[in-house]
CSV table of C-alpha atoms in Angstrom, one decimal:
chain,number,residue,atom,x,y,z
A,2,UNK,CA,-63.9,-28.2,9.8
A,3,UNK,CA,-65.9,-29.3,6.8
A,4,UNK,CA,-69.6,-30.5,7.4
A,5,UNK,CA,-67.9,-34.2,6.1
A,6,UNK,CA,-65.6,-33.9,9.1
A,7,UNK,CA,-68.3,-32.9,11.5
A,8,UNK,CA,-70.4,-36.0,10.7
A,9,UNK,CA,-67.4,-38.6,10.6
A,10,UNK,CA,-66.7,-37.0,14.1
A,11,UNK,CA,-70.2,-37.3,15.1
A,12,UNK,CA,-70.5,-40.6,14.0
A,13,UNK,CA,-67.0,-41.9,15.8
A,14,UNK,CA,-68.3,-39.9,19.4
A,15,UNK,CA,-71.6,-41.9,19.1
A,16,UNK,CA,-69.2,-45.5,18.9
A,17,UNK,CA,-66.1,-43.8,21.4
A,18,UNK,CA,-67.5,-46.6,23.6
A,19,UNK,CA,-66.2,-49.2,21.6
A,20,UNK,CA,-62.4,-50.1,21.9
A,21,UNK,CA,-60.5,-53.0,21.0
A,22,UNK,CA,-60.1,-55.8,23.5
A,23,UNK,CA,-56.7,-56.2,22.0
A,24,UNK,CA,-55.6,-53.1,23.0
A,25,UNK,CA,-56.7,-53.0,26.1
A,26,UNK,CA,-53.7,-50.9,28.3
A,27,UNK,CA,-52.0,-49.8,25.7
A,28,UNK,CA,-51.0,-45.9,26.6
A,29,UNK,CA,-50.8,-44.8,23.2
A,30,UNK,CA,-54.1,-46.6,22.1
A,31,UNK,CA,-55.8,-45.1,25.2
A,32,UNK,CA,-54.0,-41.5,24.5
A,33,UNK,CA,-55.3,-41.5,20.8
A,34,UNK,CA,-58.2,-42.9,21.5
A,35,UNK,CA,-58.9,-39.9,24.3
A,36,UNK,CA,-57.5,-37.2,22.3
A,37,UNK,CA,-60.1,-38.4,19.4
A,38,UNK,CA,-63.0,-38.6,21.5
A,39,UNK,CA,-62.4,-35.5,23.0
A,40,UNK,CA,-62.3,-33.8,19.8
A,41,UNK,CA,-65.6,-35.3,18.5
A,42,UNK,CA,-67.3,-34.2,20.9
A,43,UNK,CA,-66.3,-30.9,20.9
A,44,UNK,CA,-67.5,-31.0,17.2
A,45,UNK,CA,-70.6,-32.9,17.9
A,46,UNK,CA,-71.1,-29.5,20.6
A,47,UNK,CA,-70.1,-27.1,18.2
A,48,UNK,CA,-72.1,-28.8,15.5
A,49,UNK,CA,-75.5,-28.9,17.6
A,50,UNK,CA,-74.9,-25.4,19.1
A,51,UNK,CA,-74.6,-24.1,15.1
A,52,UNK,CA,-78.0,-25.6,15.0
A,53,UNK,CA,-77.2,-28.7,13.0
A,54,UNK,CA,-78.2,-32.8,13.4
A,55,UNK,CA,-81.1,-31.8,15.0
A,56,UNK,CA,-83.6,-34.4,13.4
A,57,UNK,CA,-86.3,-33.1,12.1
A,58,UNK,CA,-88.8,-35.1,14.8
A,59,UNK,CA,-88.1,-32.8,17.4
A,60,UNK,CA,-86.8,-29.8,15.6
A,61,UNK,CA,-90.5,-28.2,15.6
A,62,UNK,CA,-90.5,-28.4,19.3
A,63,UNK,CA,-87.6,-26.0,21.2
A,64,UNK,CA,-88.0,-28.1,24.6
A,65,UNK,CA,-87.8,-31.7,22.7
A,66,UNK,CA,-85.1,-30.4,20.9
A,67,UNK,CA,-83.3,-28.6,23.5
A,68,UNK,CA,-83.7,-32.1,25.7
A,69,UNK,CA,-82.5,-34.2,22.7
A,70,UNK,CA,-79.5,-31.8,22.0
A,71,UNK,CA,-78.6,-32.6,26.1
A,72,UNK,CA,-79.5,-36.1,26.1
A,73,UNK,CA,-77.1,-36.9,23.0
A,74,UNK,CA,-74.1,-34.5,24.6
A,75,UNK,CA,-74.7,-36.5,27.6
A,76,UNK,CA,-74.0,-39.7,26.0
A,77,UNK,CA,-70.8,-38.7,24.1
A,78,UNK,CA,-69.7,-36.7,27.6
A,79,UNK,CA,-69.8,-39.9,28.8
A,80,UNK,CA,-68.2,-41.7,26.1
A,81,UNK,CA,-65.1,-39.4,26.5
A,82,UNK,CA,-64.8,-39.7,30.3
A,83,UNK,CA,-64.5,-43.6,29.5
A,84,UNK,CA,-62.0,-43.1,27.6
A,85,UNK,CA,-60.3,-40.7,30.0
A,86,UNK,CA,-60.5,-43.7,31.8
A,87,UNK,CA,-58.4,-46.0,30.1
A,88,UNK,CA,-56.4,-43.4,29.2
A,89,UNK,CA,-55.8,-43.0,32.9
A,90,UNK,CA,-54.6,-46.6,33.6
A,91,UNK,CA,-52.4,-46.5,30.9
A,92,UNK,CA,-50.8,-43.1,31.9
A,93,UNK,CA,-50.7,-44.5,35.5
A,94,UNK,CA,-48.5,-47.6,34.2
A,95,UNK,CA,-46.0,-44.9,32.4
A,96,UNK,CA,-45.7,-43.0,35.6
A,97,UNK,CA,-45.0,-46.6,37.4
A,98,UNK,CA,-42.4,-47.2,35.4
A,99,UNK,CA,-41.1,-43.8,35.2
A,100,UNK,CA,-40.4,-43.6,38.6
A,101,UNK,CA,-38.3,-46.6,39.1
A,102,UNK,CA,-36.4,-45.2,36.4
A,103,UNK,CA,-36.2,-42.0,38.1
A,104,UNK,CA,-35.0,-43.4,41.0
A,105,UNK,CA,-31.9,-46.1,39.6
A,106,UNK,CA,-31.2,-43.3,37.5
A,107,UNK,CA,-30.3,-41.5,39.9
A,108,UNK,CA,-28.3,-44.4,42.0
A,109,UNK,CA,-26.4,-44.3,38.6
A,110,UNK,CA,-25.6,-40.4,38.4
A,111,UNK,CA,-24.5,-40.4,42.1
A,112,UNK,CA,-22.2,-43.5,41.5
A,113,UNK,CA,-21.1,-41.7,38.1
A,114,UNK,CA,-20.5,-38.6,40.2
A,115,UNK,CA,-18.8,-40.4,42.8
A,116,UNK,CA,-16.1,-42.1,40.7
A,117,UNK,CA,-15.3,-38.9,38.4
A,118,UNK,CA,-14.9,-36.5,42.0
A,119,UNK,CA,-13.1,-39.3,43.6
A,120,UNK,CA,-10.1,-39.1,41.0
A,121,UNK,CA,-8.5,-36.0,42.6
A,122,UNK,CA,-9.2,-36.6,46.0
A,123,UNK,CA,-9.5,-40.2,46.5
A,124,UNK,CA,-12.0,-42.3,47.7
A,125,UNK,CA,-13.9,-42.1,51.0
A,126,UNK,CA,-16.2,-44.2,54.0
A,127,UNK,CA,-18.4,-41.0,53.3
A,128,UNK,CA,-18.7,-41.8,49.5
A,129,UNK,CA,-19.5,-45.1,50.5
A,130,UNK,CA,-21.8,-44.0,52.7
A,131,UNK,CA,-23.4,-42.6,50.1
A,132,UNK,CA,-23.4,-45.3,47.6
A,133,UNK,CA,-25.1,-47.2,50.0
A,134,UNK,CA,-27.4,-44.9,51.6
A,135,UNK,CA,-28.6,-44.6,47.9
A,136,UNK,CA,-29.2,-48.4,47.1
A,137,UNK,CA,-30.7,-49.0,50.3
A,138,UNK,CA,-33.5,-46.7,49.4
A,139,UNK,CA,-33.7,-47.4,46.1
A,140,UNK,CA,-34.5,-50.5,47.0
A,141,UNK,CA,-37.4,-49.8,49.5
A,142,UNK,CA,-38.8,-47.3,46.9
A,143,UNK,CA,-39.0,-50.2,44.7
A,144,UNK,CA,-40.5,-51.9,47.1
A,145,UNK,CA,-43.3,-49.8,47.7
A,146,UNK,CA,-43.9,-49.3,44.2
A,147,UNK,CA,-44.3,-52.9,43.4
A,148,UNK,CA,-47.1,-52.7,46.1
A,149,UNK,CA,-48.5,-49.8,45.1
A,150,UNK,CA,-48.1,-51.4,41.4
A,151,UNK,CA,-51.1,-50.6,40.4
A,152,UNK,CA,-52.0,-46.8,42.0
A,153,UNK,CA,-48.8,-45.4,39.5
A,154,UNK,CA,-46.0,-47.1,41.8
A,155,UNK,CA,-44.7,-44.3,43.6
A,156,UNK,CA,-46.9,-41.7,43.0
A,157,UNK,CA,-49.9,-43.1,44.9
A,158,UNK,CA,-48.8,-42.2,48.9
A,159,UNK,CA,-49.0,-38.7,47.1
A,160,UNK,CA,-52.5,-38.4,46.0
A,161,UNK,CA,-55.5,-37.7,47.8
A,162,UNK,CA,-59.1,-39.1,47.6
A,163,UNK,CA,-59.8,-37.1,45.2
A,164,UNK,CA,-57.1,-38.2,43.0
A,165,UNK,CA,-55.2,-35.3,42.7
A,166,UNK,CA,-51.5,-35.1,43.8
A,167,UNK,CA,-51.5,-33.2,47.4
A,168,UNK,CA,-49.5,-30.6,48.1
A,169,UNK,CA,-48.9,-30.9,51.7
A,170,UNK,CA,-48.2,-34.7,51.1
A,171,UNK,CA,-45.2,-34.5,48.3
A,172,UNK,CA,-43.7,-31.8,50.5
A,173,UNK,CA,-44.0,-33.9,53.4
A,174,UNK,CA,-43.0,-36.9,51.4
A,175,UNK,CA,-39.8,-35.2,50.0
A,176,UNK,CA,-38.5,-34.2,53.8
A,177,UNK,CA,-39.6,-37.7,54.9
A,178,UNK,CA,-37.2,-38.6,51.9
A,179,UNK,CA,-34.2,-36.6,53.0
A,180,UNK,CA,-34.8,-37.3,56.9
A,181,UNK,CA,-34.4,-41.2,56.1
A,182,UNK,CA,-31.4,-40.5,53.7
A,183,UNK,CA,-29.5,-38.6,56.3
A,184,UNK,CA,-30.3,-40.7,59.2
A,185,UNK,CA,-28.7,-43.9,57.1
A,186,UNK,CA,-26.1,-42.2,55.6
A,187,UNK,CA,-25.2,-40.9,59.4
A,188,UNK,CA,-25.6,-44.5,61.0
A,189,UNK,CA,-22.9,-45.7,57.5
A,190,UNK,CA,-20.5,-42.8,57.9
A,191,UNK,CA,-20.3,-42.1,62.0
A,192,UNK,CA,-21.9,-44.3,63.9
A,193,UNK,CA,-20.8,-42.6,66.7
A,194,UNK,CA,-23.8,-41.2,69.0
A,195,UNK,CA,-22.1,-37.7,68.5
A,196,UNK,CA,-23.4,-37.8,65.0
A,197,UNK,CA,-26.9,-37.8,66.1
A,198,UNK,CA,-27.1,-34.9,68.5
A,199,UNK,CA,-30.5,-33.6,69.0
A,200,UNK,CA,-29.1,-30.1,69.7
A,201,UNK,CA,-27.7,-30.6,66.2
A,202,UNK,CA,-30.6,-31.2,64.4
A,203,UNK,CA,-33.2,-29.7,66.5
A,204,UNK,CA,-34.1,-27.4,63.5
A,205,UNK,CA,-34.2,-30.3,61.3
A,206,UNK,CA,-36.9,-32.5,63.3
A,207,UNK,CA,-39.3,-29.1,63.9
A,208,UNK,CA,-39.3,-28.8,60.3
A,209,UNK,CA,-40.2,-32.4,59.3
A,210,UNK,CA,-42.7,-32.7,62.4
A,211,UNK,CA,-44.7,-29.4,61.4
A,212,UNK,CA,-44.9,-30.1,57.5
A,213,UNK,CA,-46.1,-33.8,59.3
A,214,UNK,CA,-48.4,-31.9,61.6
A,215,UNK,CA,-49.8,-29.8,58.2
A,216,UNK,CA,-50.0,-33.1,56.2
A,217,UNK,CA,-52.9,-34.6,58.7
A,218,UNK,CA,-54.1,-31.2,59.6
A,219,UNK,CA,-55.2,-30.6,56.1
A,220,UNK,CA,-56.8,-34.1,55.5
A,221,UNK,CA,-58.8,-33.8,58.8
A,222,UNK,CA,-59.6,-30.1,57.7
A,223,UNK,CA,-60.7,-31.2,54.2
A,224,UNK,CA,-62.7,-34.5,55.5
A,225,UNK,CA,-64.4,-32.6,58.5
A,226,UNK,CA,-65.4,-30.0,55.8
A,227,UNK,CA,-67.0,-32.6,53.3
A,228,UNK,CA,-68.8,-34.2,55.9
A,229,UNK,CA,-70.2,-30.7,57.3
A,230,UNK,CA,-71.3,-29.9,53.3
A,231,UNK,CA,-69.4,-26.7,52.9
A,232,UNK,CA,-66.4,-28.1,50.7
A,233,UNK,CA,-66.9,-29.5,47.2
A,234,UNK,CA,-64.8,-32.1,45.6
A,235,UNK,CA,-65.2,-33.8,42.3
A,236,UNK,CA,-62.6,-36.5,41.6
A,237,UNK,CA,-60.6,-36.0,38.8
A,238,UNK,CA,-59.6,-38.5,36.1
A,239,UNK,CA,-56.2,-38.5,36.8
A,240,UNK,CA,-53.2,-36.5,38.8
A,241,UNK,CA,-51.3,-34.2,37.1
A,242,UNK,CA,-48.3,-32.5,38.1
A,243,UNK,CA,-50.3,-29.0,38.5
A,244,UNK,CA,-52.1,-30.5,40.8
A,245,UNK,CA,-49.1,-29.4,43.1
A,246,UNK,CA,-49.3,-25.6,42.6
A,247,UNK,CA,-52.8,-25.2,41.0
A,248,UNK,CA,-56.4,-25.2,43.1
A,249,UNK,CA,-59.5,-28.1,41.7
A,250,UNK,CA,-60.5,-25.6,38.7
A,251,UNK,CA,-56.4,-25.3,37.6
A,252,UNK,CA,-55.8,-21.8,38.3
A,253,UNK,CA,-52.7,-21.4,39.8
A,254,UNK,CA,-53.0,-21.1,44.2
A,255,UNK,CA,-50.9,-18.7,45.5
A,256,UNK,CA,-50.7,-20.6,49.1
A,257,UNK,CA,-49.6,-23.9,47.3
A,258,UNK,CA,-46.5,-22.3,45.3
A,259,UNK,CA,-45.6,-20.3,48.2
A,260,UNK,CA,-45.2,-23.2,50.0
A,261,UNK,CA,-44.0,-25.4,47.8
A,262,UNK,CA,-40.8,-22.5,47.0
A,263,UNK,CA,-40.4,-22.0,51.0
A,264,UNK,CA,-40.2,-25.6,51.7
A,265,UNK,CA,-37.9,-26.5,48.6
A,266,UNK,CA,-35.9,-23.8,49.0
A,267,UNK,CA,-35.4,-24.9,53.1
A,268,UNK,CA,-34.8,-28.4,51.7
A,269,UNK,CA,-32.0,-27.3,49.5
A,270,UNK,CA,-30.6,-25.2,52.3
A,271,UNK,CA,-30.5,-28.3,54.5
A,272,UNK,CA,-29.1,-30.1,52.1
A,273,UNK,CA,-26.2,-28.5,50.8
A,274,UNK,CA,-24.8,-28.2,54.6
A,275,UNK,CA,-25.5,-31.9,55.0
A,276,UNK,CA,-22.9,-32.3,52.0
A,277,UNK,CA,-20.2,-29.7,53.3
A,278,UNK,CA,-20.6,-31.1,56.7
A,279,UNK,CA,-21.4,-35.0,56.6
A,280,UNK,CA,-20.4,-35.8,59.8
A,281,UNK,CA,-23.9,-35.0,62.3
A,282,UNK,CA,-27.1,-33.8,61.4
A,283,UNK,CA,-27.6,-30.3,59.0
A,284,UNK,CA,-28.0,-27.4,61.4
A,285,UNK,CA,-31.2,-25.4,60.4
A,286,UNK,CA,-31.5,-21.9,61.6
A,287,UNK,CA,-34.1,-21.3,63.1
A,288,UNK,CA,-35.6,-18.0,61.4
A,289,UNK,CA,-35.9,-20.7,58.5
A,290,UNK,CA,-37.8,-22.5,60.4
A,291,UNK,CA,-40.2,-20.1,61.5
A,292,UNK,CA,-40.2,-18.8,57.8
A,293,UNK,CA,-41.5,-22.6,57.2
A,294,UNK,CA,-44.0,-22.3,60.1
A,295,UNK,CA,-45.8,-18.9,58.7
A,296,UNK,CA,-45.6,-20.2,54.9
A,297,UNK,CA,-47.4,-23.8,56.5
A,298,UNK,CA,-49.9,-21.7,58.8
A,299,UNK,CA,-50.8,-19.7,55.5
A,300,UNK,CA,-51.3,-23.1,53.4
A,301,UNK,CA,-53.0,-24.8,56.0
A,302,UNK,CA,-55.8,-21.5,56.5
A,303,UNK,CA,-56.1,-21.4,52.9
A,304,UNK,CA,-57.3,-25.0,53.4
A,305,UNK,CA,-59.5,-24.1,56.0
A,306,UNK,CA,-61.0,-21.4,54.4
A,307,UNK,CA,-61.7,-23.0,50.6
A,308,UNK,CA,-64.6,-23.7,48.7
A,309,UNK,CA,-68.0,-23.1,49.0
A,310,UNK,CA,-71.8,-24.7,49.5
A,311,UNK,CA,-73.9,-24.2,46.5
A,312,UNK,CA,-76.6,-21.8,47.6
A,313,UNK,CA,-80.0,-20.7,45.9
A,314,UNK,CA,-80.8,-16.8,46.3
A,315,UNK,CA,-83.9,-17.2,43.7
A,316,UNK,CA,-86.0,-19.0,41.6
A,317,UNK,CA,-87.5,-17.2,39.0
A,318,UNK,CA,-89.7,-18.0,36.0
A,319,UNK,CA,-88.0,-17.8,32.7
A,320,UNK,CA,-89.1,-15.5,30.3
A,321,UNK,CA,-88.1,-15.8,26.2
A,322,UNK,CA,-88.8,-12.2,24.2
A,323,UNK,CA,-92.4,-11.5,23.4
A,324,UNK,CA,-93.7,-13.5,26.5
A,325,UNK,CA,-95.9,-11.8,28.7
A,326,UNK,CA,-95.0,-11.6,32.3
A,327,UNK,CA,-96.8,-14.3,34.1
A,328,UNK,CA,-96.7,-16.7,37.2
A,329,UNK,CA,-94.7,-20.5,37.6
A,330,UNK,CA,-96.8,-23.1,35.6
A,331,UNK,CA,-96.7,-26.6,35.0
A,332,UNK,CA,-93.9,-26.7,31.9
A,333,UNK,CA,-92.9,-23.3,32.1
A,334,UNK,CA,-88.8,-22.8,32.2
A,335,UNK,CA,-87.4,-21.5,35.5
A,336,UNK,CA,-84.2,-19.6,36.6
A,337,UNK,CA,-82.2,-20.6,39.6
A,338,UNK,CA,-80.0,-18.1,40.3
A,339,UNK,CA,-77.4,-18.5,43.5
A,340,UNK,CA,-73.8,-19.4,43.0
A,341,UNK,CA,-71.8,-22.5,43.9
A,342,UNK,CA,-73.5,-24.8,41.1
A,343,UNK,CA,-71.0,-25.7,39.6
A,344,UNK,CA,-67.8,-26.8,41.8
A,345,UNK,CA,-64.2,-26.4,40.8
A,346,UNK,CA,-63.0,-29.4,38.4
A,347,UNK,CA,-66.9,-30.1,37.8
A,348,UNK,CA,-66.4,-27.6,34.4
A,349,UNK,CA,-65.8,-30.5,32.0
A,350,UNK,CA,-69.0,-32.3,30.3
A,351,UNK,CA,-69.6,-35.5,32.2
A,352,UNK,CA,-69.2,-33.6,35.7
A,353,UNK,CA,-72.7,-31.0,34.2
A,354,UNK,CA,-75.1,-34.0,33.0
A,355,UNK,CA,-75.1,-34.8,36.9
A,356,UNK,CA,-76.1,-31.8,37.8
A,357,UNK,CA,-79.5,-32.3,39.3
A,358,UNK,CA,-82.3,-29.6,40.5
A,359,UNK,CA,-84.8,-31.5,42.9
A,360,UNK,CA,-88.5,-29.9,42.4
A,361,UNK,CA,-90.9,-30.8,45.1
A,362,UNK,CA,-90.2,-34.9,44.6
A,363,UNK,CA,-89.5,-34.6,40.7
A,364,UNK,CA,-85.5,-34.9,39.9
A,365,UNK,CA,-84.6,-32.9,36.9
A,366,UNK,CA,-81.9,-33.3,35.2
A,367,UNK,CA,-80.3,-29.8,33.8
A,368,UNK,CA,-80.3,-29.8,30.2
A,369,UNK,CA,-76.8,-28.6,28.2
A,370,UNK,CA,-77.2,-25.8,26.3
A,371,UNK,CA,-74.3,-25.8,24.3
A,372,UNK,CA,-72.8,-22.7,22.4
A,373,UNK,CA,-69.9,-22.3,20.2
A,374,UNK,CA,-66.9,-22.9,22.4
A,375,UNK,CA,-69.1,-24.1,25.8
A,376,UNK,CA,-72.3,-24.5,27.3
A,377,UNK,CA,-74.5,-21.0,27.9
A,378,UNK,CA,-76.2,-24.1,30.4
A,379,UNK,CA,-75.8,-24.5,33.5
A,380,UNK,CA,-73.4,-22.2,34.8
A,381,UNK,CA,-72.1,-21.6,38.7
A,382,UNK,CA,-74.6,-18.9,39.3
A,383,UNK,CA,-77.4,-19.5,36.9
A,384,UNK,CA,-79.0,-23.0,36.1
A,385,UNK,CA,-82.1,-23.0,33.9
A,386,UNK,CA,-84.2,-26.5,33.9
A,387,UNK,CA,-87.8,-26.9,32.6
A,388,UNK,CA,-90.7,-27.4,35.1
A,389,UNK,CA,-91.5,-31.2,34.8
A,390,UNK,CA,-95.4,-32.3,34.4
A,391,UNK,CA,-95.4,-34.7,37.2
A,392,UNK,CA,-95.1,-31.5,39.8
A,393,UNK,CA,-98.5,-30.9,41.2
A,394,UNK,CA,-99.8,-27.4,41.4
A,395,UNK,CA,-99.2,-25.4,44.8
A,396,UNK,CA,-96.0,-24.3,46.6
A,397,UNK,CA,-92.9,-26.7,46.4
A,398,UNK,CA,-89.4,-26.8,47.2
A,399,UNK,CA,-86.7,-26.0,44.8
A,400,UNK,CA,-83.2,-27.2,45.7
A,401,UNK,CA,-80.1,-28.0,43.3
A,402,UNK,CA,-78.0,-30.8,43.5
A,403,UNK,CA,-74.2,-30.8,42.1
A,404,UNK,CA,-71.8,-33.0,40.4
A,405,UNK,CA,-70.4,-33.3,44.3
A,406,UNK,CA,-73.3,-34.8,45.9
A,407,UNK,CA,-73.8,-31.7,47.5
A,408,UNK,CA,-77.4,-30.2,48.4
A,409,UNK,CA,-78.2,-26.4,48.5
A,410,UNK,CA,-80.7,-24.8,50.3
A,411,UNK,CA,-84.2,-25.1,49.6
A,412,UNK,CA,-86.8,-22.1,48.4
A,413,UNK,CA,-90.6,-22.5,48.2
A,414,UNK,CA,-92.2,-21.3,44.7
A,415,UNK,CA,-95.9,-21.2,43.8
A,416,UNK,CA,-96.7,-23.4,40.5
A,417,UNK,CA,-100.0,-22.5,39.3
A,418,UNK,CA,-102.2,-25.0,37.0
């Protein structure tokens, strides 16, 4: 990119801020907008990392300058997450929309299907049965997502408080699906009590009442943890459909696709035997249904066992090449070295600038260091922070403070005058 470039995308980070009233919820206006102000910045970093905009007022100093290089990636981190922002609400319209499509569309391709199979064989109560299984849902789906009109329609029972889509709740969602779907297409087709003979579905229920019983597990699990301080959780600016098989950092987790392929693959099973045999609940084996137990048990300890409390191990001064070794003073730099810092989906920009190390009763903000392609400061194990001049000589307490609201441990260090 040409230093012309560079500037021009400089200059448009600094006024990312600004968007036209007019377009205000327009998704391609807010997906141009983001894509733009995510690629000034990422100029503007690689820019000041080569060195470069640095005004010459501070550039004789390397902590003014190192603060001033922070302070003005700070501003445009900030400018990009509020575009991520609109972005966002205009991407959660789409979805709203989307899904209501999704779901006549497919009222259409079963009445399509219908008709073209019934040529040959005739029509039937169970194709009825169908037809109108279909449009009664349909119709309470669109219900829901006119009251959920403005969380993304029907997406919104799926994601969590942290707005990512949950696992355990669009596997328990889709079962709830099919457990409504058969029970109305039963009560349309037979409504004969024969049809709806526990010993028939027995397999059925235990599945949909343990991926239920996994659903609130894993919220208590998950709230009882963030209240204790030994899970993380940074909300995201928006769920994405890797949300589903991927962990908070987007790495895929092998306990979410496993049972995510166990349960649809059980789902299928039950389906296709509810279609060969539409006259009573689908008989489940039940080795399925323990397979489903072990892959749920597996999910739900991976839950139990995820993420970690940011911890200190030392504090340490910094030392540049040439200095002599010497104790902590008043403006010296110092190392923090632990792990835990920085939590999974705090990576991007805006998540860092909160990261916060508490010095005695100074809060100091942790400057970004940024290098070409991302930020040699702060890292998950190594956070290095100057020591303010309002902290008073003698021994005080270091602890670090994340993008999660979480507080580490504290360690005592001796500051010297």
């Amino acid at each position: 990119m040409s230093t012309v470039a560079v500037q021009e995308a400089g200059q448009y980070g600094a006024r990312s801020g600004e968007h036209p009233a007019a377009c205000a919820g327009c998704a391609h206006c807010g997906r141009a907008g983001h894509r733009e102000a995510v690629a000034a910045f990422l100029a503007r970093r690689d820019q000041l990392a080569a060195g470069h905009g640095v005004p010459a007022a501070v550039a004789h100093s390397p902590v003014a300058a190192r603060q001033w290089v922070s302070d003005e990636l700070a501003q445009s981190a900030r400018a990009v997450t509020d575009r991520g922002r609109e972005a966002g609400a205009a991407w959660l319209a789409r979805v709203r929309l989307g899904g209501l499509a999704s779901v006549w569309g497919t009222v259409l391709a079963l009445l399509l299907g219908q008709a073209l199979t019934a040529a040959g064989t005739g029509w039937t109560p169970a194709r009825t049965a169908a037809l109108c299984t279909a449009l009664v849902l349909a119709a309470l789906l669109s219900g829901a997502a006119h009251l959920h009109r403005a969380r993304g329609g029907l997406l919104a029972p799926l994601v969590g408080e942290d707005n990512r889509l949950s696992t355990t709740r669009a596997v328990a969602a889709a079962w709830l699906l099919f457990l409504v779907y058969t029970l109305l297409f039963l009560a349309l087709r037979s409504p004969g009590a024969s049809a709806f003979a526990p010993a028939r579905g027995a397999g059925l229920l235990a599945v949909f009442a343990l991926v239920a019983a996994v659903t609130v597990t894993s919220r208590l699990v998950v709230s009882a943890r963030i209240t204790a301080r030994r899970l993380q959780k940074v909300r995201a600016d928006r769920p994405r459909a890797a949300d589903l098989f991927c962990d908070d950092s987007g790495r895929a987790d092998l306990a979410d696709v496993q049972y995510l392929l166990v349960s649809a693959a059980v789902l299928i099973l039950a389906g296709t035997r509810l279609t060969a045999a539409p006259t009573g609940l689908p008989e489940l084996p039940w080795s399925l249904v323990l397979l489903l137990a072990v892959s749920a048990a597996w999910r739900l300890a991976a839950t139990c066992t995820e993420g970690v409390r940011p911890t200190i191990h030392a504090v340490v001064r910094s030392r540049e090449a040439g200095d002599l070794d010497a104790p902590i003073r008043t403006g010296d730099d110092i190392e923090i070295r632990g792990y835990g810092f920085v939590p999974p989906g705090a990576g991007t920009p805006e998540p860092l600038t909160r990261l916060v190390v508490r010095i005695g009763t100074v809060h100091a903000h942790v400057p970004l260091v940024p290098v070409p392609g991302g930020f040699a400061n702060p890292t998950d194990t190594a956070l290095t922070v100057p020591l303010p001049a309002d902290v008073e000589p003698g021994r005080v307490e270091v602890s670090v403070v994340t993008a999660a609201g979480i507080e580490s441990n504290r360690v005592t260090i001796d500051v010297l005058d």
